[in-house]
Amino acid sequence: MMVRNDRTAERGTLLVEAIAMLGLIALVTPTLYKKSAERLQEIQDINIASQARTMNSIIDTFMKTNYSLLMQETSSAANNTVEIAYDDNTANYFELGYSSFVPFGYTPGDLKNYGAPKVYVHRDKDALVSYIVYPTLIDLGKKRAARVASLVGANGGTVSSPFG
């Protein structure tokens, strides 16, 4: 009996393996790309929330330092909410700005997809409440905005219609 070492039966198997690998790569690549994009968006949301918490801390310190002046400024029923400017002596704002309370290297309006924050202080009887509003430059969608607000914590929230 003679054994033939003929490879004609194996012809094309390497080509089939190569096509199978290309098919596998074609199936996996979109999923990896999508996961990578989601992770990038998640990192951006975490950074936005971190900056919003820093801004909240700045305004809390500002309000504690200027409590009596803010109470006096918001004493009338017609003017129980004032907008706080970043810089001192800006027209149409409360006379003090919060720029001196900002830590070195922090820029309040330096957020991707958001404009410069607007800071409001509202008087409710003997308590002051601050609102920091970041206007969106693009439509983030309700789901992503809610996720960012939840990352901010108890002080975070969303506003669906613009005001003031």
PDB file of C-alpha atoms in Angstrom:
ATOM      1  CA  MET A   1       0.000   0.000   0.000  1.00  0.00           C
ATOM      2  CA  MET A   2       1.337   3.336  -1.001  1.00  0.00           C
ATOM      3  CA  VAL A   3       0.582   6.541   0.962  1.00  0.00           C
ATOM      4  CA  ARG A   4       0.328   9.613  -1.137  1.00  0.00           C
ATOM      5  CA  ASN A   5       1.415  12.863   0.353  1.00  0.00           C
ATOM      6  CA  ASP A   6      -0.883  14.944  -1.792  1.00  0.00           C
ATOM      7  CA  ARG A   7      -1.977  18.322  -0.483  1.00  0.00           C
ATOM      8  CA  THR A   8      -4.596  18.935  -3.094  1.00  0.00           C
ATOM      9  CA  ALA A   9      -7.312  18.123  -0.560  1.00  0.00           C
ATOM     10  CA  GLU A  10      -6.014  20.840   1.790  1.00  0.00           C
ATOM     11  CA  ARG A  11      -5.935  23.568  -0.821  1.00  0.00           C
ATOM     12  CA  GLY A  12      -7.910  26.655   0.186  1.00  0.00           C
ATOM     13  CA  THR A  13      -8.064  25.984   3.929  1.00  0.00           C
ATOM     14  CA  LEU A  14      -5.698  28.860   4.676  1.00  0.00           C
ATOM     15  CA  LEU A  15      -7.897  31.158   2.625  1.00  0.00           C
ATOM     16  CA  VAL A  16     -10.994  29.981   4.520  1.00  0.00           C
ATOM     17  CA  GLU A  17      -9.237  30.640   7.860  1.00  0.00           C
ATOM     18  CA  ALA A  18      -8.217  34.136   6.721  1.00  0.00           C
ATOM     19  CA  ILE A  19     -11.768  34.955   5.632  1.00  0.00           C
ATOM     20  CA  ALA A  20     -13.109  33.640   8.956  1.00  0.00           C
ATOM     21  CA  MET A  21     -10.676  35.877  10.887  1.00  0.00           C
ATOM     22  CA  LEU A  22     -11.645  38.923   8.813  1.00  0.00           C
ATOM     23  CA  GLY A  23     -15.306  38.164   9.459  1.00  0.00           C
ATOM     24  CA  LEU A  24     -14.646  37.901  13.208  1.00  0.00           C
ATOM     25  CA  ILE A  25     -12.750  41.193  13.200  1.00  0.00           C
ATOM     26  CA  ALA A  26     -15.581  42.828  11.245  1.00  0.00           C
ATOM     27  CA  LEU A  27     -18.078  41.691  13.892  1.00  0.00           C
ATOM     28  CA  VAL A  28     -16.005  42.718  16.930  1.00  0.00           C
ATOM     29  CA  THR A  29     -14.683  46.113  15.746  1.00  0.00           C
ATOM     30  CA  PRO A  30     -18.014  48.044  15.840  1.00  0.00           C
ATOM     31  CA  THR A  31     -18.728  46.773  19.342  1.00  0.00           C
ATOM     32  CA  LEU A  32     -15.281  47.824  20.567  1.00  0.00           C
ATOM     33  CA  TYR A  33     -15.657  51.226  18.916  1.00  0.00           C
ATOM     34  CA  LYS A  34     -19.057  51.750  20.536  1.00  0.00           C
ATOM     35  CA  LYS A  35     -17.743  50.762  23.984  1.00  0.00           C
ATOM     36  CA  SER A  36     -14.763  53.075  23.546  1.00  0.00           C
ATOM     37  CA  ALA A  37     -17.034  55.997  22.618  1.00  0.00           C
ATOM     38  CA  GLU A  38     -19.319  55.280  25.591  1.00  0.00           C
ATOM     39  CA  ARG A  39     -16.321  55.239  27.920  1.00  0.00           C
ATOM     40  CA  LEU A  40     -15.100  58.570  26.558  1.00  0.00           C
ATOM     41  CA  GLN A  41     -18.558  60.070  27.108  1.00  0.00           C
ATOM     42  CA  GLU A  42     -18.632  58.647  30.638  1.00  0.00           C
ATOM     43  CA  ILE A  43     -15.269  60.260  31.429  1.00  0.00           C
ATOM     44  CA  GLN A  44     -16.547  63.599  30.091  1.00  0.00           C
ATOM     45  CA  ASP A  45     -19.660  63.312  32.286  1.00  0.00           C
ATOM     46  CA  ILE A  46     -17.528  62.568  35.355  1.00  0.00           C
ATOM     47  CA  ASN A  47     -15.370  65.633  34.632  1.00  0.00           C
ATOM     48  CA  ILE A  48     -18.445  67.833  34.183  1.00  0.00           C
ATOM     49  CA  ALA A  49     -19.880  66.618  37.492  1.00  0.00           C
ATOM     50  CA  SER A  50     -16.571  67.177  39.267  1.00  0.00           C
ATOM     51  CA  GLN A  51     -16.380  70.748  37.986  1.00  0.00           C
ATOM     52  CA  ALA A  52     -19.996  71.376  38.981  1.00  0.00           C
ATOM     53  CA  ARG A  53     -19.268  70.144  42.526  1.00  0.00           C
ATOM     54  CA  THR A  54     -16.226  72.440  42.680  1.00  0.00           C
ATOM     55  CA  MET A  55     -18.374  75.345  41.538  1.00  0.00           C
ATOM     56  CA  ASN A  56     -20.957  74.505  44.187  1.00  0.00           C
ATOM     57  CA  SER A  57     -18.242  74.593  46.846  1.00  0.00           C
ATOM     58  CA  ILE A  58     -17.036  77.982  45.572  1.00  0.00           C
ATOM     59  CA  ILE A  59     -20.524  79.482  45.744  1.00  0.00           C
ATOM     60  CA  ASP A  60     -21.181  77.995  49.205  1.00  0.00           C
ATOM     61  CA  THR A  61     -18.008  79.651  50.491  1.00  0.00           C
ATOM     62  CA  PHE A  62     -18.982  82.898  48.773  1.00  0.00           C
ATOM     63  CA  MET A  63     -22.439  82.823  50.390  1.00  0.00           C
ATOM     64  CA  LYS A  64     -21.061  82.097  53.864  1.00  0.00           C
ATOM     65  CA  THR A  65     -18.588  84.955  53.553  1.00  0.00           C
ATOM     66  CA  ASN A  66     -21.174  87.448  52.253  1.00  0.00           C
ATOM     67  CA  TYR A  67     -24.256  86.155  54.100  1.00  0.00           C
ATOM     68  CA  SER A  68     -25.393  89.450  55.664  1.00  0.00           C
ATOM     69  CA  LEU A  69     -24.810  91.400  52.440  1.00  0.00           C
ATOM     70  CA  LEU A  70     -26.753  88.809  50.432  1.00  0.00           C
ATOM     71  CA  MET A  71     -29.607  88.834  52.980  1.00  0.00           C
ATOM     72  CA  GLN A  72     -29.768  92.623  52.721  1.00  0.00           C
ATOM     73  CA  GLU A  73     -29.649  92.563  48.891  1.00  0.00           C
ATOM     74  CA  THR A  74     -32.483  89.998  48.685  1.00  0.00           C
ATOM     75  CA  SER A  75     -34.644  91.521  51.417  1.00  0.00           C
ATOM     76  CA  SER A  76     -37.385  92.928  49.192  1.00  0.00           C
ATOM     77  CA  ALA A  77     -40.138  90.653  47.926  1.00  0.00           C
ATOM     78  CA  ALA A  78     -39.677  92.003  44.408  1.00  0.00           C
ATOM     79  CA  ASN A  79     -35.956  91.290  44.427  1.00  0.00           C
ATOM     80  CA  ASN A  80     -35.518  88.077  46.401  1.00  0.00           C
ATOM     81  CA  THR A  81     -33.218  86.573  43.742  1.00  0.00           C
ATOM     82  CA  VAL A  82     -29.943  88.100  42.567  1.00  0.00           C
ATOM     83  CA  GLU A  83     -27.488  86.968  39.928  1.00  0.00           C
ATOM     84  CA  ILE A  84     -23.893  86.774  41.062  1.00  0.00           C
ATOM     85  CA  ALA A  85     -21.233  87.808  38.550  1.00  0.00           C
ATOM     86  CA  TYR A  86     -17.829  86.216  38.159  1.00  0.00           C
ATOM     87  CA  ASP A  87     -15.986  89.537  38.319  1.00  0.00           C
ATOM     88  CA  ASP A  88     -16.525  92.374  40.765  1.00  0.00           C
ATOM     89  CA  ASN A  89     -18.499  95.447  39.716  1.00  0.00           C
ATOM     90  CA  THR A  90     -20.132  93.986  36.609  1.00  0.00           C
ATOM     91  CA  ALA A  91     -23.171  95.940  35.443  1.00  0.00           C
ATOM     92  CA  ASN A  92     -26.677  94.583  36.227  1.00  0.00           C
ATOM     93  CA  TYR A  93     -25.371  92.144  38.802  1.00  0.00           C
ATOM     94  CA  PHE A  94     -24.931  91.954  42.517  1.00  0.00           C
ATOM     95  CA  GLU A  95     -22.017  94.230  43.422  1.00  0.00           C
ATOM     96  CA  LEU A  96     -19.633  91.427  44.475  1.00  0.00           C
ATOM     97  CA  GLY A  97     -18.193  88.715  42.269  1.00  0.00           C
ATOM     98  CA  TYR A  98     -17.014  85.242  43.226  1.00  0.00           C
ATOM     99  CA  SER A  99     -13.735  85.309  41.237  1.00  0.00           C
ATOM    100  CA  SER A 100     -11.622  85.686  44.387  1.00  0.00           C
ATOM    101  CA  PHE A 101     -13.051  82.377  45.711  1.00  0.00           C
ATOM    102  CA  VAL A 102     -12.046  80.356  42.649  1.00  0.00           C
ATOM    103  CA  PRO A 103      -9.058  78.042  43.249  1.00  0.00           C
ATOM    104  CA  PHE A 104      -5.932  78.477  41.154  1.00  0.00           C
ATOM    105  CA  GLY A 105      -6.220  76.745  37.782  1.00  0.00           C
ATOM    106  CA  TYR A 106      -9.992  76.377  37.855  1.00  0.00           C
ATOM    107  CA  THR A 107     -11.968  78.107  35.109  1.00  0.00           C
ATOM    108  CA  PRO A 108     -15.734  78.125  35.785  1.00  0.00           C
ATOM    109  CA  GLY A 109     -16.825  78.268  32.132  1.00  0.00           C
ATOM    110  CA  ASP A 110     -14.383  75.656  30.841  1.00  0.00           C
ATOM    111  CA  LEU A 111     -16.752  72.727  30.308  1.00  0.00           C
ATOM    112  CA  LYS A 112     -17.205  70.789  27.080  1.00  0.00           C
ATOM    113  CA  ASN A 113     -20.732  71.258  25.660  1.00  0.00           C
ATOM    114  CA  TYR A 114     -21.656  73.873  28.300  1.00  0.00           C
ATOM    115  CA  GLY A 115     -21.456  77.649  28.440  1.00  0.00           C
ATOM    116  CA  ALA A 116     -20.326  79.837  31.322  1.00  0.00           C
ATOM    117  CA  PRO A 117     -22.346  79.185  34.491  1.00  0.00           C
ATOM    118  CA  LYS A 118     -24.973  81.604  35.703  1.00  0.00           C
ATOM    119  CA  VAL A 119     -25.141  81.840  39.492  1.00  0.00           C
ATOM    120  CA  TYR A 120     -28.308  82.900  41.299  1.00  0.00           C
ATOM    121  CA  VAL A 121     -28.882  83.375  45.020  1.00  0.00           C
ATOM    122  CA  HIS A 122     -32.470  83.231  46.211  1.00  0.00           C
ATOM    123  CA  ARG A 123     -33.784  84.206  49.630  1.00  0.00           C
ATOM    124  CA  ASP A 124     -36.482  82.041  51.161  1.00  0.00           C
ATOM    125  CA  LYS A 125     -37.414  83.642  54.523  1.00  0.00           C
ATOM    126  CA  ASP A 126     -34.155  83.425  56.532  1.00  0.00           C
ATOM    127  CA  ALA A 127     -32.341  80.988  54.258  1.00  0.00           C
ATOM    128  CA  LEU A 128     -30.286  81.540  51.136  1.00  0.00           C
ATOM    129  CA  VAL A 129     -30.318  79.033  48.306  1.00  0.00           C
ATOM    130  CA  SER A 130     -27.935  79.114  45.371  1.00  0.00           C
ATOM    131  CA  TYR A 131     -28.620  77.920  41.836  1.00  0.00           C
ATOM    132  CA  ILE A 132     -25.804  77.354  39.375  1.00  0.00           C
ATOM    133  CA  VAL A 133     -27.098  76.971  35.846  1.00  0.00           C
ATOM    134  CA  TYR A 134     -24.857  75.660  33.071  1.00  0.00           C
ATOM    135  CA  PRO A 135     -26.476  76.476  29.706  1.00  0.00           C
ATOM    136  CA  THR A 136     -25.928  73.714  27.152  1.00  0.00           C
ATOM    137  CA  LEU A 137     -24.291  74.548  23.841  1.00  0.00           C
ATOM    138  CA  ILE A 138     -25.612  71.382  22.186  1.00  0.00           C
ATOM    139  CA  ASP A 139     -28.559  69.134  22.942  1.00  0.00           C
ATOM    140  CA  LEU A 140     -27.206  66.412  25.237  1.00  0.00           C
ATOM    141  CA  GLY A 141     -30.464  64.539  25.524  1.00  0.00           C
ATOM    142  CA  LYS A 142     -32.493  63.996  28.659  1.00  0.00           C
ATOM    143  CA  LYS A 143     -30.858  60.698  29.552  1.00  0.00           C
ATOM    144  CA  ARG A 144     -27.295  62.027  29.501  1.00  0.00           C
ATOM    145  CA  ALA A 145     -28.292  65.248  31.306  1.00  0.00           C
ATOM    146  CA  ALA A 146     -29.936  63.171  34.038  1.00  0.00           C
ATOM    147  CA  ARG A 147     -26.812  61.001  34.311  1.00  0.00           C
ATOM    148  CA  VAL A 148     -24.611  64.099  34.750  1.00  0.00           C
ATOM    149  CA  ALA A 149     -27.023  65.472  37.361  1.00  0.00           C
ATOM    150  CA  SER A 150     -26.906  62.192  39.299  1.00  0.00           C
ATOM    151  CA  LEU A 151     -23.095  62.272  39.200  1.00  0.00           C
ATOM    152  CA  VAL A 152     -23.183  65.760  40.730  1.00  0.00           C
ATOM    153  CA  GLY A 153     -25.135  64.364  43.673  1.00  0.00           C
ATOM    154  CA  ALA A 154     -27.958  65.770  45.749  1.00  0.00           C
ATOM    155  CA  ASN A 155     -27.301  69.291  44.445  1.00  0.00           C
ATOM    156  CA  GLY A 156     -27.548  68.283  40.786  1.00  0.00           C
ATOM    157  CA  GLY A 157     -30.598  68.585  38.575  1.00  0.00           C
ATOM    158  CA  THR A 158     -31.804  69.466  35.112  1.00  0.00           C
ATOM    159  CA  VAL A 159     -33.942  72.310  33.832  1.00  0.00           C
ATOM    160  CA  SER A 160     -35.872  71.662  30.641  1.00  0.00           C
ATOM    161  CA  SER A 161     -36.836  75.266  29.892  1.00  0.00           C
ATOM    162  CA  PRO A 162     -34.557  78.296  30.155  1.00  0.00           C
ATOM    163  CA  PHE A 163     -35.236  81.022  32.667  1.00  0.00           C
ATOM    164  CA  GLY A 164     -33.856  84.391  33.734  1.00  0.00           C
TER     165      GLY A 164
END
